[in-house]
Amino acid sequence: MAASQAWRRFYDYHATILFMISGNLLHLFFSSQYMVWYFVPDNAAYPVHTELVYTFIIFPATVLLFLDRYPKSGKWKQLIYLAWWVLIYSACEWVLSETGRIVYDHDWSWAWSTIFDCMMFPMLLLHHRNPILAYGLSVLIVVALVYGFHVPMSTVL
């Protein structure tokens, strides 16, 4: 299915798009004083523009294309499809890190981002199918990440 046809099914994926957008915005809000990674913007005068592009263009397009093209059957096809998206995201991030466009801090690394991607894509699929369960698991994942990367509670609250 062409990307333009995927946009016709936007409303089928709208809630999951908002799930990803809100997750990124909450990440930015709660960890703005303790970033484990951040983008180096093209224009240093407007660093928020880079985040806005990812939050409102890249991430929604990702959700739309990922869910719209997810194989309906075949466990191996589905697993390969998930692995393909993890590879795309981790390869793009590797290029960004190698070119100095993304910086890691507080023990975060490209490897941790790849592990996060391995969790993120199944969570998007889970949210599309069972939003309540996805929200519950997301809270547990966030708590684990906050404690695992020693995020000071003063920066979260």
mmCIF file of N, CA, C and O in Angstrom, residues 35-124:
data_model
loop_
_atom_site.group_PDB
_atom_site.id
_atom_site.type_symbol
_atom_site.label_atom_id
_atom_site.label_comp_id
_atom_site.label_asym_id
_atom_site.label_seq_id
_atom_site.Cartn_x
_atom_site.Cartn_y
_atom_site.Cartn_z
ATOM 1 N N MET A 35 18.832 15.004 30.640
ATOM 2 C CA MET A 35 18.661 14.345 29.352
ATOM 3 C C MET A 35 19.675 13.214 29.204
ATOM 4 O O MET A 35 20.865 13.424 29.414
ATOM 5 N N VAL A 36 19.194 12.034 28.862
ATOM 6 C CA VAL A 36 20.119 10.934 28.601
ATOM 7 C C VAL A 36 20.578 10.952 27.146
ATOM 8 O O VAL A 36 21.586 10.349 26.800
ATOM 9 N N TRP A 37 19.827 11.628 26.327
ATOM 10 C CA TRP A 37 20.230 11.871 24.933
ATOM 11 C C TRP A 37 19.515 13.122 24.464
ATOM 12 O O TRP A 37 18.471 13.482 25.001
ATOM 13 N N TYR A 38 20.091 13.779 23.477
ATOM 14 C CA TYR A 38 19.433 14.955 22.907
ATOM 15 C C TYR A 38 19.963 15.196 21.501
ATOM 16 O O TYR A 38 21.081 14.812 21.165
ATOM 17 N N PHE A 39 19.127 15.807 20.696
ATOM 18 C CA PHE A 39 19.501 16.172 19.342
ATOM 19 C C PHE A 39 20.318 17.459 19.364
ATOM 20 O O PHE A 39 20.054 18.349 20.165
ATOM 21 N N VAL A 40 21.278 17.535 18.483
ATOM 22 C CA VAL A 40 22.017 18.774 18.259
ATOM 23 C C VAL A 40 21.333 19.440 17.072
ATOM 24 O O VAL A 40 21.366 18.917 15.957
ATOM 25 N N PRO A 41 20.666 20.563 17.305
ATOM 26 C CA PRO A 41 19.855 21.174 16.242
ATOM 27 C C PRO A 41 20.700 21.797 15.135
ATOM 28 O O PRO A 41 21.850 22.176 15.360
ATOM 29 N N ASP A 42 20.097 21.902 13.956
ATOM 30 C CA ASP A 42 20.755 22.582 12.837
ATOM 31 C C ASP A 42 20.961 24.058 13.154
ATOM 32 O O ASP A 42 21.963 24.636 12.788
ATOM 33 N N ASN A 43 19.988 24.643 13.813
ATOM 34 C CA ASN A 43 20.058 26.054 14.166
ATOM 35 C C ASN A 43 20.025 26.156 15.691
ATOM 36 O O ASN A 43 18.976 25.956 16.303
ATOM 37 N N ALA A 44 21.173 26.451 16.281
ATOM 38 C CA ALA A 44 21.285 26.475 17.742
ATOM 39 C C ALA A 44 20.343 27.491 18.393
ATOM 40 O O ALA A 44 20.007 27.360 19.564
ATOM 41 N N ALA A 45 19.912 28.483 17.645
ATOM 42 C CA ALA A 45 19.006 29.486 18.207
ATOM 43 C C ALA A 45 17.609 28.915 18.448
ATOM 44 O O ALA A 45 16.850 29.457 19.246
ATOM 45 N N TYR A 46 17.272 27.823 17.753
ATOM 46 C CA TYR A 46 15.935 27.240 17.858
ATOM 47 C C TYR A 46 16.007 25.734 18.078
ATOM 48 O O TYR A 46 15.551 24.952 17.233
ATOM 49 N N PRO A 47 16.546 25.269 19.212
ATOM 50 C CA PRO A 47 16.674 23.820 19.425
ATOM 51 C C PRO A 47 15.337 23.094 19.506
ATOM 52 O O PRO A 47 15.244 21.922 19.179
ATOM 53 N N VAL A 48 14.302 23.812 19.889
ATOM 54 C CA VAL A 48 12.995 23.176 20.015
ATOM 55 C C VAL A 48 12.445 22.753 18.652
ATOM 56 O O VAL A 48 11.653 21.815 18.564
ATOM 57 N N HIS A 49 12.864 23.401 17.589
ATOM 58 C CA HIS A 49 12.362 23.049 16.255
ATOM 59 C C HIS A 49 12.680 21.608 15.890
ATOM 60 O O HIS A 49 11.844 20.917 15.294
ATOM 61 N N THR A 50 13.869 21.141 16.239
ATOM 62 C CA THR A 50 14.244 19.759 15.939
ATOM 63 C C THR A 50 13.304 18.800 16.653
ATOM 64 O O THR A 50 12.801 17.844 16.056
ATOM 65 N N GLU A 51 13.047 19.051 17.922
ATOM 66 C CA GLU A 51 12.137 18.188 18.682
ATOM 67 C C GLU A 51 10.721 18.235 18.127
ATOM 68 O O GLU A 51 10.029 17.225 18.068
ATOM 69 N N LEU A 52 10.282 19.413 17.718
ATOM 70 C CA LEU A 52 8.939 19.536 17.158
ATOM 71 C C LEU A 52 8.802 18.766 15.850
ATOM 72 O O LEU A 52 7.767 18.132 15.597
ATOM 73 N N VAL A 53 9.825 18.801 15.029
ATOM 74 C CA VAL A 53 9.788 18.042 13.769
ATOM 75 C C VAL A 53 9.668 16.552 14.060
ATOM 76 O O VAL A 53 8.836 15.860 13.467
ATOM 77 N N TYR A 54 10.482 16.041 14.989
ATOM 78 C CA TYR A 54 10.396 14.626 15.338
ATOM 79 C C TYR A 54 9.048 14.292 15.966
ATOM 80 O O TYR A 54 8.418 13.302 15.614
ATOM 81 N N THR A 55 8.613 15.129 16.901
ATOM 82 C CA THR A 55 7.382 14.837 17.635
ATOM 83 C C THR A 55 6.146 14.870 16.750
ATOM 84 O O THR A 55 5.279 13.995 16.866
ATOM 85 N N PHE A 56 6.052 15.847 15.860
ATOM 86 C CA PHE A 56 4.808 16.038 15.119
ATOM 87 C C PHE A 56 4.864 15.632 13.642
ATOM 88 O O PHE A 56 3.833 15.659 12.967
ATOM 89 N N ILE A 57 6.038 15.229 13.160
ATOM 90 C CA ILE A 57 6.127 14.780 11.763
ATOM 91 C C ILE A 57 6.716 13.371 11.675
ATOM 92 O O ILE A 57 6.063 12.450 11.184
ATOM 93 N N ILE A 58 7.945 13.201 12.166
ATOM 94 C CA ILE A 58 8.633 11.914 12.038
ATOM 95 C C ILE A 58 7.904 10.805 12.805
ATOM 96 O O ILE A 58 7.625 9.734 12.247
ATOM 97 N N PHE A 59 7.599 11.039 14.063
ATOM 98 C CA PHE A 59 6.964 9.999 14.869
ATOM 99 C C PHE A 59 5.562 9.637 14.386
ATOM 100 O O PHE A 59 5.234 8.450 14.278
ATOM 101 N N PRO A 60 4.693 10.601 14.068
ATOM 102 C CA PRO A 60 3.387 10.213 13.517
ATOM 103 C C PRO A 60 3.508 9.439 12.198
ATOM 104 O O PRO A 60 2.779 8.464 11.976
ATOM 105 N N ALA A 61 4.418 9.863 11.332
ATOM 106 C CA ALA A 61 4.611 9.135 10.069
ATOM 107 C C ALA A 61 5.106 7.717 10.341
ATOM 108 O O ALA A 61 4.683 6.759 9.672
ATOM 109 N N THR A 62 5.974 7.563 11.331
ATOM 110 C CA THR A 62 6.462 6.236 11.711
ATOM 111 C C THR A 62 5.317 5.341 12.139
ATOM 112 O O THR A 62 5.191 4.202 11.674
ATOM 113 N N VAL A 63 4.484 5.841 13.044
ATOM 114 C CA VAL A 63 3.352 5.041 13.539
ATOM 115 C C VAL A 63 2.433 4.671 12.392
ATOM 116 O O VAL A 63 2.021 3.509 12.260
ATOM 117 N N LEU A 64 2.114 5.623 11.565
ATOM 118 C CA LEU A 64 1.210 5.385 10.442
ATOM 119 C C LEU A 64 1.752 4.299 9.511
ATOM 120 O O LEU A 64 1.051 3.330 9.200
ATOM 121 N N LEU A 65 2.982 4.433 9.092
ATOM 122 C CA LEU A 65 3.553 3.456 8.165
ATOM 123 C C LEU A 65 3.789 2.109 8.830
ATOM 124 O O LEU A 65 3.523 1.062 8.236
ATOM 125 N N PHE A 66 4.271 2.132 10.067
ATOM 126 C CA PHE A 66 4.525 0.883 10.785
ATOM 127 C C PHE A 66 3.250 0.067 10.953
ATOM 128 O O PHE A 66 3.211 -1.124 10.627
ATOM 129 N N LEU A 67 2.196 0.687 11.462
ATOM 130 C CA LEU A 67 0.960 -0.051 11.706
ATOM 131 C C LEU A 67 0.236 -0.413 10.413
ATOM 132 O O LEU A 67 -0.324 -1.503 10.302
ATOM 133 N N ASP A 68 0.259 0.492 9.443
ATOM 134 C CA ASP A 68 -0.483 0.238 8.212
ATOM 135 C C ASP A 68 0.094 -0.936 7.422
ATOM 136 O O ASP A 68 -0.642 -1.656 6.761
ATOM 137 N N ARG A 69 1.395 -1.138 7.522
ATOM 138 C CA ARG A 69 2.043 -2.194 6.736
ATOM 139 C C ARG A 69 2.385 -3.429 7.556
ATOM 140 O O ARG A 69 3.013 -4.347 7.037
ATOM 141 N N TYR A 70 1.977 -3.445 8.813
ATOM 142 C CA TYR A 70 2.271 -4.597 9.667
ATOM 143 C C TYR A 70 1.593 -5.843 9.094
ATOM 144 O O TYR A 70 0.392 -5.813 8.797
ATOM 145 N N PRO A 71 2.343 -6.946 8.928
ATOM 146 C CA PRO A 71 1.741 -8.163 8.358
ATOM 147 C C PRO A 71 0.610 -8.700 9.231
ATOM 148 O O PRO A 71 0.745 -8.770 10.455
ATOM 149 N N LYS A 72 -0.482 -9.063 8.608
ATOM 150 C CA LYS A 72 -1.648 -9.548 9.342
ATOM 151 C C LYS A 72 -1.470 -10.983 9.832
ATOM 152 O O LYS A 72 -2.130 -11.406 10.774
ATOM 153 N N SER A 73 -0.599 -11.741 9.191
ATOM 154 C CA SER A 73 -0.391 -13.133 9.583
ATOM 155 C C SER A 73 1.057 -13.513 9.341
ATOM 156 O O SER A 73 1.804 -12.785 8.675
ATOM 157 N N GLY A 74 1.423 -14.664 9.878
ATOM 158 C CA GLY A 74 2.775 -15.170 9.716
ATOM 159 C C GLY A 74 3.703 -14.627 10.785
ATOM 160 O O GLY A 74 4.198 -13.514 10.666
ATOM 161 N N LYS A 75 3.922 -15.416 11.833
ATOM 162 C CA LYS A 75 4.747 -14.959 12.962
ATOM 163 C C LYS A 75 6.154 -14.556 12.505
ATOM 164 O O LYS A 75 6.695 -13.573 12.998
ATOM 165 N N TRP A 76 6.757 -15.313 11.573
ATOM 166 C CA TRP A 76 8.088 -14.966 11.094
ATOM 167 C C TRP A 76 8.070 -13.663 10.321
ATOM 168 O O TRP A 76 8.975 -12.834 10.464
ATOM 169 N N LYS A 77 7.039 -13.472 9.501
ATOM 170 C CA LYS A 77 6.925 -12.212 8.756
ATOM 171 C C LYS A 77 6.782 -11.037 9.710
ATOM 172 O O LYS A 77 7.375 -9.978 9.508
ATOM 173 N N GLN A 78 5.994 -11.225 10.763
ATOM 174 C CA GLN A 78 5.795 -10.166 11.748
ATOM 175 C C GLN A 78 7.083 -9.868 12.513
ATOM 176 O O GLN A 78 7.424 -8.700 12.731
ATOM 177 N N LEU A 79 7.814 -10.919 12.883
ATOM 178 C CA LEU A 79 9.074 -10.735 13.597
ATOM 179 C C LEU A 79 10.111 -10.046 12.712
ATOM 180 O O LEU A 79 10.811 -9.124 13.162
ATOM 181 N N ILE A 80 10.196 -10.439 11.467
ATOM 182 C CA ILE A 80 11.124 -9.802 10.524
ATOM 183 C C ILE A 80 10.733 -8.339 10.309
ATOM 184 O O ILE A 80 11.587 -7.455 10.241
ATOM 185 N N TYR A 81 9.435 -8.083 10.230
ATOM 186 C CA TYR A 81 8.948 -6.718 10.053
ATOM 187 C C TYR A 81 9.349 -5.839 11.244
ATOM 188 O O TYR A 81 9.828 -4.716 11.068
ATOM 189 N N LEU A 82 9.156 -6.361 12.466
ATOM 190 C CA LEU A 82 9.575 -5.620 13.665
ATOM 191 C C LEU A 82 11.082 -5.373 13.637
ATOM 192 O O LEU A 82 11.543 -4.261 13.914
ATOM 193 N N ALA A 83 11.843 -6.407 13.301
ATOM 194 C CA ALA A 83 13.298 -6.271 13.247
ATOM 195 C C ALA A 83 13.714 -5.238 12.203
ATOM 196 O O ALA A 83 14.667 -4.478 12.421
ATOM 197 N N TRP A 84 12.995 -5.187 11.090
ATOM 198 C CA TRP A 84 13.294 -4.219 10.036
ATOM 199 C C TRP A 84 13.146 -2.789 10.550
ATOM 200 O O TRP A 84 13.991 -1.932 10.318
ATOM 201 N N TRP A 85 12.059 -2.517 11.282
ATOM 202 C CA TRP A 85 11.835 -1.176 11.812
ATOM 203 C C TRP A 85 12.861 -0.820 12.885
ATOM 204 O O TRP A 85 13.328 0.318 12.959
ATOM 205 N N VAL A 86 13.225 -1.786 13.720
ATOM 206 C CA VAL A 86 14.278 -1.542 14.705
ATOM 207 C C VAL A 86 15.578 -1.222 13.986
ATOM 208 O O VAL A 86 16.300 -0.296 14.364
ATOM 209 N N LEU A 87 15.880 -1.958 12.936
ATOM 210 C CA LEU A 87 17.095 -1.709 12.148
ATOM 211 C C LEU A 87 17.075 -0.312 11.532
ATOM 212 O O LEU A 87 18.083 0.408 11.587
ATOM 213 N N ILE A 88 15.946 0.083 10.973
ATOM 214 C CA ILE A 88 15.837 1.424 10.373
ATOM 215 C C ILE A 88 16.102 2.497 11.430
ATOM 216 O O ILE A 88 16.914 3.404 11.221
ATOM 217 N N TYR A 89 15.411 2.397 12.558
ATOM 218 C CA TYR A 89 15.567 3.415 13.599
ATOM 219 C C TYR A 89 16.977 3.417 14.179
ATOM 220 O O TYR A 89 17.570 4.473 14.390
ATOM 221 N N SER A 90 17.512 2.239 14.460
ATOM 222 C CA SER A 90 18.842 2.200 15.062
ATOM 223 C C SER A 90 19.910 2.635 14.069
ATOM 224 O O SER A 90 20.884 3.292 14.460
ATOM 225 N N ALA A 91 19.751 2.319 12.789
ATOM 226 C CA ALA A 91 20.714 2.767 11.775
ATOM 227 C C ALA A 91 20.672 4.286 11.632
ATOM 228 O O ALA A 91 21.731 4.936 11.555
ATOM 229 N N CYS A 92 19.479 4.845 11.602
ATOM 230 C CA CYS A 92 19.363 6.309 11.520
ATOM 231 C C CYS A 92 20.005 6.965 12.736
ATOM 232 O O CYS A 92 20.728 7.958 12.606
ATOM 233 N N GLU A 93 19.777 6.401 13.907
ATOM 234 C CA GLU A 93 20.361 6.990 15.113
ATOM 235 C C GLU A 93 21.881 6.823 15.118
ATOM 236 O O GLU A 93 22.602 7.712 15.582
ATOM 237 N N TRP A 94 22.361 5.708 14.607
ATOM 238 C CA TRP A 94 23.814 5.513 14.528
ATOM 239 C C TRP A 94 24.437 6.605 13.657
ATOM 240 O O TRP A 94 25.457 7.187 14.027
ATOM 241 N N VAL A 95 23.812 6.879 12.515
ATOM 242 C CA VAL A 95 24.318 7.942 11.638
ATOM 243 C C VAL A 95 24.293 9.279 12.369
ATOM 244 O O VAL A 95 25.264 10.048 12.317
ATOM 245 N N LEU A 96 23.198 9.565 13.058
ATOM 246 C CA LEU A 96 23.106 10.818 13.820
ATOM 247 C C LEU A 96 24.187 10.906 14.890
ATOM 248 O O LEU A 96 24.782 11.968 15.098
ATOM 249 N N SER A 97 24.451 9.804 15.574
ATOM 250 C CA SER A 97 25.478 9.838 16.622
ATOM 251 C C SER A 97 26.878 9.971 16.027
ATOM 252 O O SER A 97 27.725 10.685 16.578
ATOM 253 N N GLU A 98 27.119 9.309 14.913
ATOM 254 C CA GLU A 98 28.437 9.387 14.271
ATOM 255 C C GLU A 98 28.711 10.765 13.674
ATOM 256 O O GLU A 98 29.869 11.151 13.533
ATOM 257 N N THR A 99 27.673 11.474 13.337
ATOM 258 C CA THR A 99 27.838 12.814 12.753
ATOM 259 C C THR A 99 27.657 13.929 13.781
ATOM 260 O O THR A 99 27.625 15.104 13.425
ATOM 261 N N GLY A 100 27.518 13.544 15.049
ATOM 262 C CA GLY A 100 27.396 14.538 16.108
ATOM 263 C C GLY A 100 26.040 15.211 16.187
ATOM 264 O O GLY A 100 25.888 16.236 16.837
ATOM 265 N N ARG A 101 25.031 14.632 15.561
ATOM 266 C CA ARG A 101 23.683 15.220 15.561
ATOM 267 C C ARG A 101 22.855 14.763 16.758
ATOM 268 O O ARG A 101 21.790 15.291 17.022
ATOM 269 N N ILE A 102 23.340 13.727 17.438
ATOM 270 C CA ILE A 102 22.699 13.272 18.671
ATOM 271 C C ILE A 102 23.809 12.994 19.674
ATOM 272 O O ILE A 102 24.875 12.484 19.313
ATOM 273 N N VAL A 103 23.562 13.371 20.923
ATOM 274 C CA VAL A 103 24.555 13.227 21.978
ATOM 275 C C VAL A 103 23.936 12.405 23.104
ATOM 276 O O VAL A 103 22.769 12.590 23.452
ATOM 277 N N TYR A 104 24.732 11.511 23.679
ATOM 278 C CA TYR A 104 24.292 10.659 24.783
ATOM 279 C C TYR A 104 24.938 11.128 26.078
ATOM 280 O O TYR A 104 26.062 11.621 26.084
ATOM 281 N N ASP A 105 24.227 10.914 27.183
ATOM 282 C CA ASP A 105 24.732 11.315 28.492
ATOM 283 C C ASP A 105 24.167 10.363 29.541
ATOM 284 O O ASP A 105 23.223 9.605 29.270
ATOM 285 N N HIS A 106 24.718 10.400 30.731
ATOM 286 C CA HIS A 106 24.220 9.644 31.881
ATOM 287 C C HIS A 106 24.106 8.147 31.586
ATOM 288 O O HIS A 106 23.088 7.514 31.905
ATOM 289 N N ASP A 107 25.124 7.589 30.961
ATOM 290 C CA ASP A 107 25.240 6.158 30.662
ATOM 291 C C ASP A 107 24.312 5.657 29.553
ATOM 292 O O ASP A 107 24.269 4.462 29.276
ATOM 293 N N TRP A 108 23.567 6.537 28.939
ATOM 294 C CA TRP A 108 22.763 6.124 27.776
ATOM 295 C C TRP A 108 23.725 5.970 26.602
ATOM 296 O O TRP A 108 24.798 6.575 26.578
ATOM 297 N N SER A 109 23.359 5.160 25.635
ATOM 298 C CA SER A 109 24.224 4.924 24.479
ATOM 299 C C SER A 109 23.363 4.514 23.292
ATOM 300 O O SER A 109 22.152 4.280 23.426
ATOM 301 N N TRP A 110 24.015 4.376 22.154
ATOM 302 C CA TRP A 110 23.325 3.896 20.963
ATOM 303 C C TRP A 110 22.731 2.505 21.225
ATOM 304 O O TRP A 110 21.619 2.212 20.791
ATOM 305 N N ALA A 111 23.467 1.672 21.959
ATOM 306 C CA ALA A 111 22.966 0.327 22.270
ATOM 307 C C ALA A 111 21.674 0.398 23.086
ATOM 308 O O ALA A 111 20.721 -0.356 22.837
ATOM 309 N N TRP A 112 21.616 1.316 24.066
ATOM 310 C CA TRP A 112 20.392 1.474 24.852
ATOM 311 C C TRP A 112 19.241 1.961 23.971
ATOM 312 O O TRP A 112 18.097 1.544 24.152
ATOM 313 N N SER A 113 19.535 2.833 23.032
ATOM 314 C CA SER A 113 18.490 3.293 22.120
ATOM 315 C C SER A 113 17.959 2.142 21.279
ATOM 316 O O SER A 113 16.759 2.049 21.022
ATOM 317 N N THR A 114 18.852 1.264 20.852
ATOM 318 C CA THR A 114 18.429 0.106 20.061
ATOM 319 C C THR A 114 17.552 -0.823 20.900
ATOM 320 O O THR A 114 16.522 -1.320 20.426
ATOM 321 N N ILE A 115 17.937 -1.023 22.152
ATOM 322 C CA ILE A 115 17.109 -1.828 23.061
ATOM 323 C C ILE A 115 15.746 -1.158 23.242
ATOM 324 O O ILE A 115 14.702 -1.828 23.230
ATOM 325 N N PHE A 116 15.748 0.155 23.391
ATOM 326 C CA PHE A 116 14.489 0.891 23.513
ATOM 327 C C PHE A 116 13.626 0.690 22.269
ATOM 328 O O PHE A 116 12.415 0.471 22.377
ATOM 329 N N ASP A 117 14.231 0.745 21.084
ATOM 330 C CA ASP A 117 13.490 0.520 19.836
ATOM 331 C C ASP A 117 12.882 -0.882 19.799
ATOM 332 O O ASP A 117 11.774 -1.064 19.298
ATOM 333 N N CYS A 118 13.617 -1.864 20.336
ATOM 334 C CA CYS A 118 13.099 -3.244 20.393
ATOM 335 C C CYS A 118 11.853 -3.335 21.266
ATOM 336 O O CYS A 118 11.030 -4.242 21.104
ATOM 337 N N MET A 119 11.718 -2.416 22.208
ATOM 338 C CA MET A 119 10.532 -2.355 23.057
ATOM 339 C C MET A 119 9.460 -1.450 22.445
ATOM 340 O O MET A 119 8.273 -1.736 22.513
ATOM 341 N N MET A 120 9.901 -0.356 21.818
ATOM 342 C CA MET A 120 8.970 0.665 21.338
ATOM 343 C C MET A 120 8.031 0.141 20.246
ATOM 344 O O MET A 120 6.812 0.383 20.314
ATOM 345 N N PHE A 121 8.564 -0.550 19.268
ATOM 346 C CA PHE A 121 7.701 -0.979 18.169
ATOM 347 C C PHE A 121 6.652 -2.003 18.609
ATOM 348 O O PHE A 121 5.473 -1.859 18.255
ATOM 349 N N PRO A 122 7.006 -3.006 19.413
ATOM 350 C CA PRO A 122 5.929 -3.866 19.939
ATOM 351 C C PRO A 122 4.924 -3.109 20.807
ATOM 352 O O PRO A 122 3.732 -3.422 20.803
ATOM 353 N N MET A 123 5.399 -2.077 21.544
ATOM 354 C CA MET A 123 4.472 -1.286 22.359
ATOM 355 C C MET A 123 3.501 -0.502 21.488
ATOM 356 O O MET A 123 2.324 -0.356 21.841
ATOM 357 N N LEU A 124 3.958 0.003 20.353
ATOM 358 C CA LEU A 124 3.043 0.693 19.432
ATOM 359 C C LEU A 124 1.973 -0.262 18.933
ATOM 360 O O LEU A 124 0.790 0.085 18.868
#
